[in-house]
mmCIF file of C-alpha atoms and ligand atoms in Angstrom:
data_model
loop_
_atom_site.group_PDB
_atom_site.id
_atom_site.type_symbol
_atom_site.label_atom_id
_atom_site.label_comp_id
_atom_site.label_asym_id
_atom_site.label_seq_id
_atom_site.Cartn_x
_atom_site.Cartn_y
_atom_site.Cartn_z
ATOM 1 C CA ARG A 150 0.000 0.000 0.000
ATOM 2 C CA GLN A 151 1.089 3.475 -0.864
ATOM 3 C CA HIS A 152 0.476 4.786 2.630
ATOM 4 C CA ASP A 153 2.766 2.122 4.120
ATOM 5 C CA GLU A 154 5.501 3.075 1.707
ATOM 6 C CA MET A 155 5.208 6.738 2.641
ATOM 7 C CA LEU A 156 5.418 5.902 6.318
ATOM 8 C CA ARG A 157 8.487 3.735 5.763
ATOM 9 C CA LYS A 158 10.144 6.422 3.717
ATOM 10 C CA LYS A 159 9.444 9.058 6.334
ATOM 11 C CA HIS A 160 11.147 6.951 8.998
ATOM 12 C CA LYS A 161 13.933 5.660 6.729
ATOM 13 C CA VAL A 162 12.859 2.061 7.090
ATOM 14 C CA LYS A 163 13.817 -0.266 4.252
ATOM 15 C CA VAL A 164 12.157 -3.616 4.092
ATOM 16 C CA ALA A 165 12.704 -6.557 1.761
ATOM 17 C CA GLY A 166 10.550 -9.652 1.679
ATOM 18 C CA THR A 167 7.075 -10.865 0.831
ATOM 19 C CA ASN A 168 3.757 -10.051 2.572
ATOM 20 C CA ARG A 169 5.047 -7.356 4.839
ATOM 21 C CA PRO A 170 2.555 -6.045 7.368
ATOM 22 C CA SER A 171 1.980 -2.283 7.537
ATOM 23 C CA PRO A 172 4.327 -0.340 9.792
ATOM 24 C CA LEU A 173 2.954 1.068 13.040
ATOM 25 C CA GLU A 174 1.859 4.688 12.976
ATOM 26 C CA SER A 175 1.638 4.881 16.738
ATOM 27 C CA PHE A 176 1.640 2.730 19.856
ATOM 28 C CA ALA A 177 -2.153 3.224 20.016
ATOM 29 C CA GLU A 178 -2.386 0.932 16.997
ATOM 30 C CA LEU A 179 -1.131 -1.905 19.146
ATOM 31 C CA ARG A 180 -4.583 -1.919 20.668
ATOM 32 C CA SER A 181 -6.675 -1.173 17.608
ATOM 33 C CA ARG A 182 -4.824 -3.534 15.266
ATOM 34 C CA TYR A 183 -3.525 -6.212 17.590
ATOM 35 C CA ASN A 184 -5.737 -6.049 20.653
ATOM 36 C CA CYS A 185 -2.717 -5.507 22.881
ATOM 37 C CA ARG A 186 -3.466 -5.784 26.578
ATOM 38 C CA ARG A 187 -3.949 -2.471 28.308
ATOM 39 C CA TYR A 188 -1.232 -2.959 30.890
ATOM 40 C CA LEU A 189 1.419 -2.933 28.154
ATOM 41 C CA VAL A 190 0.178 0.275 26.585
ATOM 42 C CA ARG A 191 0.069 1.788 30.063
ATOM 43 C CA ASN A 192 3.600 0.647 30.856
ATOM 44 C CA LEU A 193 4.847 2.159 27.593
ATOM 45 C CA ALA A 194 3.299 5.471 28.564
ATOM 46 C CA GLU A 195 4.743 5.248 32.070
ATOM 47 C CA LEU A 196 8.182 4.643 30.632
ATOM 48 C CA GLY A 197 7.723 7.849 28.649
ATOM 49 C CA PHE A 198 7.728 6.098 25.275
ATOM 50 C CA LYS A 199 5.443 8.206 23.119
ATOM 51 C CA GLU A 200 6.244 7.117 19.582
ATOM 52 C CA PRO A 201 7.635 3.858 18.260
ATOM 53 C CA THR A 202 11.165 4.180 16.892
ATOM 54 C CA PRO A 203 11.644 3.338 13.179
ATOM 55 C CA ILE A 204 12.794 -0.222 13.794
ATOM 56 C CA GLN A 205 9.912 -0.759 16.231
ATOM 57 C CA ARG A 206 7.413 0.473 13.636
ATOM 58 C CA GLN A 207 8.281 -2.372 11.283
ATOM 59 C CA ALA A 208 9.719 -5.172 13.436
ATOM 60 C CA ILE A 209 6.803 -5.239 15.914
ATOM 61 C CA PRO A 210 4.085 -5.882 13.267
ATOM 62 C CA LEU A 211 6.326 -8.477 11.606
ATOM 63 C CA LEU A 212 6.855 -10.465 14.787
ATOM 64 C CA LEU A 213 3.189 -10.115 15.726
ATOM 65 C CA SER A 214 2.177 -11.618 12.414
ATOM 66 C CA GLY A 215 4.536 -14.513 13.012
ATOM 67 C CA ARG A 216 7.061 -13.482 10.378
ATOM 68 C CA GLU A 217 10.734 -14.038 11.025
ATOM 69 C CA CYS A 218 12.785 -10.931 10.621
ATOM 70 C CA PHE A 219 16.318 -9.871 10.308
ATOM 71 C CA SER A 220 16.531 -6.348 11.658
ATOM 72 C CA CYS A 221 19.395 -3.952 11.441
ATOM 73 C CA ALA A 222 19.246 -0.548 13.138
ATOM 74 C CA PRO A 223 21.819 1.658 14.865
ATOM 75 C CA THR A 224 22.788 1.299 18.505
ATOM 76 C CA GLY A 225 20.346 3.124 20.767
ATOM 77 C CA SER A 226 17.440 2.858 18.351
ATOM 78 C CA GLY A 227 15.212 0.743 20.603
ATOM 79 C CA LYS A 228 15.804 -2.741 19.253
ATOM 80 C CA THR A 229 15.166 -4.370 22.643
ATOM 81 C CA LEU A 230 11.575 -3.184 22.806
ATOM 82 C CA ALA A 231 11.112 -4.175 19.148
ATOM 83 C CA PHE A 232 11.351 -7.829 20.142
ATOM 84 C CA VAL A 233 10.370 -7.808 23.827
ATOM 85 C CA LEU A 234 7.007 -6.134 23.245
ATOM 86 C CA PRO A 235 5.705 -8.618 20.640
ATOM 87 C CA ILE A 236 6.945 -11.497 22.791
ATOM 88 C CA LEU A 237 5.006 -10.205 25.811
ATOM 89 C CA MET A 238 1.943 -9.659 23.622
ATOM 90 C CA LYS A 239 2.088 -13.139 22.125
ATOM 91 C CA LEU A 240 2.847 -15.049 25.317
ATOM 92 C CA LYS A 241 -0.150 -13.261 26.861
ATOM 93 C CA HIS A 242 0.077 -14.768 30.356
ATOM 94 C CA ALA A 243 2.718 -16.194 32.595
ATOM 95 C CA SER A 244 2.558 -19.980 32.541
ATOM 96 C CA LYS A 245 4.123 -23.048 34.058
ATOM 97 C CA ASP A 246 4.815 -24.587 30.674
ATOM 98 C CA GLY A 247 8.487 -23.807 30.833
ATOM 99 C CA VAL A 248 10.563 -21.565 28.622
ATOM 100 C CA ARG A 249 8.523 -20.051 25.767
ATOM 101 C CA ALA A 250 10.945 -17.398 24.574
ATOM 102 C CA VAL A 251 14.724 -17.296 24.421
ATOM 103 C CA ILE A 252 16.742 -14.151 23.870
ATOM 104 C CA LEU A 253 20.434 -14.690 23.212
ATOM 105 C CA CYS A 254 22.795 -11.820 23.941
ATOM 106 C CA PRO A 255 26.551 -11.781 23.380
ATOM 107 C CA THR A 256 27.490 -11.014 26.998
ATOM 108 C CA ARG A 257 26.067 -11.549 30.474
ATOM 109 C CA GLU A 258 25.939 -7.791 31.025
ATOM 110 C CA LEU A 259 23.792 -7.317 27.942
ATOM 111 C CA ALA A 260 21.581 -10.203 29.001
ATOM 112 C CA ALA A 261 21.067 -8.617 32.422
ATOM 113 C CA GLN A 262 20.286 -5.262 30.829
ATOM 114 C CA THR A 263 17.767 -6.838 28.449
ATOM 115 C CA ALA A 264 16.131 -8.675 31.341
ATOM 116 C CA ARG A 265 15.736 -5.385 33.192
ATOM 117 C CA GLU A 266 14.072 -3.790 30.171
ATOM 118 C CA CYS A 267 11.786 -6.793 29.855
ATOM 119 C CA LYS A 268 10.779 -6.568 33.515
ATOM 120 C CA ARG A 269 10.067 -2.855 33.249
ATOM 121 C CA LEU A 270 7.794 -3.437 30.305
ATOM 122 C CA ALA A 271 6.028 -6.403 31.919
ATOM 123 C CA LYS A 272 5.505 -4.526 35.183
ATOM 124 C CA GLY A 273 2.346 -5.591 37.003
ATOM 125 C CA LYS A 274 2.288 -9.047 35.434
ATOM 126 C CA SER A 275 3.739 -12.234 36.749
ATOM 127 C CA PHE A 276 5.831 -13.081 33.729
ATOM 128 C CA ILE A 277 9.135 -14.484 34.815
ATOM 129 C CA SER A 278 12.102 -13.396 32.778
ATOM 130 C CA ARG A 279 15.524 -14.517 33.878
ATOM 131 C CA ALA A 280 19.058 -13.727 32.941
ATOM 132 C CA ASP A 281 20.416 -16.622 35.020
ATOM 133 C CA PHE A 282 19.722 -20.264 35.667
ATOM 134 C CA SER A 283 19.318 -20.073 39.427
ATOM 135 C CA LYS A 284 15.658 -20.961 39.216
ATOM 136 C CA LEU A 285 13.792 -22.545 36.400
ATOM 137 C CA PRO A 286 11.344 -22.655 34.778
ATOM 138 C CA CYS A 287 10.684 -19.200 33.519
ATOM 139 C CA ASP A 288 8.682 -17.767 30.626
ATOM 140 C CA ILE A 289 11.458 -15.793 28.990
ATOM 141 C CA LEU A 290 15.075 -16.869 29.215
ATOM 142 C CA ILE A 291 17.629 -14.181 28.455
ATOM 143 C CA SER A 292 21.193 -15.392 28.401
ATOM 144 C CA THR A 293 24.364 -15.947 26.447
ATOM 145 C CA PRO A 294 24.701 -18.700 23.828
ATOM 146 C CA PHE A 295 27.450 -20.287 25.916
ATOM 147 C CA ARG A 296 25.415 -20.624 29.099
ATOM 148 C CA VAL A 297 22.342 -21.896 27.301
ATOM 149 C CA HIS A 298 24.449 -24.356 25.328
ATOM 150 C CA VAL A 299 26.011 -25.718 28.546
ATOM 151 C CA ALA A 300 22.602 -26.081 30.200
ATOM 152 C CA ILE A 301 21.293 -27.966 27.170
ATOM 153 C CA ARG A 302 24.285 -30.303 27.231
ATOM 154 C CA LYS A 303 23.759 -31.020 30.904
ATOM 155 C CA ARG A 304 20.126 -31.747 30.070
ATOM 156 C CA LYS A 305 19.009 -29.077 32.503
ATOM 157 C CA LEU A 306 16.943 -27.186 30.017
ATOM 158 C CA ASP A 307 13.975 -28.132 27.873
ATOM 159 C CA LEU A 308 13.547 -25.728 24.980
ATOM 160 C CA SER A 309 11.032 -27.773 23.022
ATOM 161 C CA ARG A 310 8.220 -25.325 23.733
ATOM 162 C CA VAL A 311 10.034 -22.165 22.733
ATOM 163 C CA GLU A 312 7.860 -20.007 20.467
ATOM 164 C CA TYR A 313 10.316 -17.130 19.982
ATOM 165 C CA LEU A 314 14.064 -17.224 19.604
ATOM 166 C CA ILE A 315 15.832 -13.887 19.299
ATOM 167 C CA LEU A 316 19.505 -13.437 18.493
ATOM 168 C CA ASP A 317 20.312 -9.971 19.721
ATOM 169 C CA GLU A 318 23.468 -8.198 18.565
ATOM 170 C CA SER A 319 23.987 -11.020 16.110
ATOM 171 C CA ASP A 320 27.007 -9.228 14.659
ATOM 172 C CA LYS A 321 28.724 -9.488 18.069
ATOM 173 C CA LEU A 322 27.718 -13.120 18.454
ATOM 174 C CA PHE A 323 29.746 -13.698 15.328
ATOM 175 C CA GLU A 324 32.730 -11.603 16.331
ATOM 176 C CA LEU A 325 32.948 -13.434 19.620
ATOM 177 C CA GLY A 326 32.977 -16.783 17.865
ATOM 178 C CA LEU A 327 29.708 -17.960 19.370
ATOM 179 C CA VAL A 328 28.158 -19.399 16.229
ATOM 180 C CA LYS A 329 28.587 -23.054 17.259
ATOM 181 C CA GLN A 330 26.806 -22.417 20.547
ATOM 182 C CA VAL A 331 24.097 -20.444 18.771
ATOM 183 C CA GLU A 332 23.541 -23.388 16.440
ATOM 184 C CA SER A 333 23.198 -25.749 19.370
ATOM 185 C CA VAL A 334 20.512 -23.498 20.873
ATOM 186 C CA VAL A 335 18.718 -23.197 17.517
ATOM 187 C CA LYS A 336 18.632 -26.998 17.311
ATOM 188 C CA ALA A 337 17.338 -27.410 20.871
ATOM 189 C CA CYS A 338 14.433 -25.054 20.148
ATOM 190 C CA SER A 339 12.645 -27.812 18.308
ATOM 191 C CA ASN A 340 9.090 -26.461 18.174
ATOM 192 C CA PRO A 341 8.234 -26.464 14.447
ATOM 193 C CA ALA A 342 6.163 -23.284 14.846
ATOM 194 C CA ILE A 343 9.059 -21.295 16.283
ATOM 195 C CA VAL A 344 9.644 -17.733 15.110
ATOM 196 C CA ARG A 345 13.329 -16.841 14.973
ATOM 197 C CA SER A 346 14.752 -13.391 14.493
ATOM 198 C CA LEU A 347 18.058 -11.598 14.377
ATOM 199 C CA PHE A 348 18.764 -8.075 15.523
ATOM 200 C CA SER A 349 21.990 -6.207 14.973
ATOM 201 C CA ALA A 350 23.518 -2.784 14.570
ATOM 202 C CA THR A 351 25.550 -3.679 11.505
ATOM 203 C CA LEU A 352 24.924 -6.012 8.656
ATOM 204 C CA PRO A 353 28.141 -7.780 7.696
ATOM 205 C CA ASP A 354 28.048 -10.706 5.262
ATOM 206 C CA SER A 355 28.698 -13.120 8.122
ATOM 207 C CA VAL A 356 25.433 -12.091 9.770
ATOM 208 C CA GLN A 357 23.499 -12.309 6.510
ATOM 209 C CA GLU A 358 24.825 -15.846 6.175
ATOM 210 C CA LEU A 359 23.844 -16.761 9.715
ATOM 211 C CA SER A 360 20.415 -15.353 9.071
ATOM 212 C CA ARG A 361 20.039 -17.470 5.938
ATOM 213 C CA SER A 362 21.244 -20.575 7.724
ATOM 214 C CA ILE A 363 18.738 -20.339 10.569
ATOM 215 C CA MET A 364 15.699 -18.716 8.935
ATOM 216 C CA HIS A 365 13.921 -19.679 5.747
ATOM 217 C CA ASP A 366 11.793 -16.721 4.725
ATOM 218 C CA ALA A 367 12.891 -13.821 6.871
ATOM 219 C CA VAL A 368 11.940 -10.271 6.084
ATOM 220 C CA ARG A 369 14.927 -7.956 6.160
ATOM 221 C CA VAL A 370 14.439 -4.606 7.817
ATOM 222 C CA VAL A 371 17.145 -1.970 7.666
ATOM 223 C CA VAL A 372 17.012 1.431 9.304
ATOM 224 C CA GLY A 373 19.580 3.959 8.160
ATOM 225 C CA THR A 374 22.568 2.591 6.314
ATOM 226 C CA LYS A 375 23.747 -0.973 6.488
ATOM 227 C CA ASN A 376 27.107 -0.542 8.156
ATOM 228 C CA SER A 377 26.883 2.577 10.220
HETATM 229 P P1 ADP B 163 19.471 -0.728 20.859
HETATM 230 O O1 ADP B 163 19.294 -2.145 21.318
HETATM 231 O O2 ADP B 163 18.908 -0.500 19.488
HETATM 232 O O3 ADP B 163 20.897 -0.278 20.960
HETATM 233 P P2 ADP B 163 17.926 -0.111 23.197
HETATM 234 O O4 ADP B 163 16.861 -1.102 22.977
HETATM 235 O O5 ADP B 163 18.947 -0.443 24.215
HETATM 236 O O6 ADP B 163 18.641 0.227 21.811
HETATM 237 O O7 ADP B 163 17.209 1.287 23.507
HETATM 238 C C1 ADP B 163 17.930 2.461 23.765
HETATM 239 C C2 ADP B 163 17.155 3.340 24.740
HETATM 240 O O8 ADP B 163 15.967 3.830 24.126
HETATM 241 C C3 ADP B 163 16.719 2.601 25.984
HETATM 242 O O9 ADP B 163 16.967 3.409 27.101
HETATM 243 C C4 ADP B 163 15.241 2.386 25.783
HETATM 244 O O10 ADP B 163 14.560 2.309 27.017
HETATM 245 C C5 ADP B 163 14.852 3.624 24.980
HETATM 246 N N1 ADP B 163 13.654 3.445 24.114
HETATM 247 C C6 ADP B 163 13.268 2.316 23.480
HETATM 248 N N2 ADP B 163 12.153 2.521 22.754
HETATM 249 C C7 ADP B 163 11.811 3.822 22.922
HETATM 250 C C8 ADP B 163 10.731 4.641 22.416
HETATM 251 N N3 ADP B 163 9.823 4.147 21.594
HETATM 252 N N4 ADP B 163 10.705 5.931 22.809
HETATM 253 C C9 ADP B 163 11.654 6.431 23.636
HETATM 254 N N5 ADP B 163 12.687 5.711 24.151
HETATM 255 C C10 ADP B 163 12.780 4.426 23.795
HETATM 256 MG MG1 MG B 164 20.436 -3.726 21.869
#
């Protein structure tokens, strides 16, 4: 649609792939288009988030419609919310079913930071997000590929019910030589209906390759220039 294209152009969002959902005009659309629960919209307002950032405008509708995406946007552009919000919307309620979303971050510090952001957004709900393995199960596991890989090997972790797998800072995962561990996590997330996505600040060939090796029909979203 022409309107979608104008909105993308205005926010410098480039998107490649088939059947792309319209970008978000505002956070209010989360309710009107996706029936988002009120607590989330309220938490967004309380956090002072008035408008979605460019990457959020396109990545959120993609993940909500179950499309895998490969998103590249500069550091500080709100990528965390772009995947945490749709995950919270889709998981709906806390459950005792075990881990339903996995977010892989290159370092423990980044995992802890992402877990904090997730908790702030989920405030008022009993979702359990964890950046460590001290107590399981949890709804959302946020950790490094290495730690998850070790837990899988020790048979301490069942990832067969994971609905969302996010590789955050996938360019760093590569630089740090974590691809083997990432692949072991991808394999352990055996739910055929899983939605996988990659987020990064740069888009080197290595990351494009990783994206092709773990996703089949991902939509590529780029904000700004590829290697800023
Ligand atoms: P990135 O992962 O792209 O480097 P972050 O997800 O860490 O960026 O977000 C950077 C900062 O922007 C964080 O402090 C986050 O809380 C804030 N932020 C995220 N989304 C919005 C928004 N829609 N409006 C205002 N601030 C936002
Ligand atoms: Mg980030």
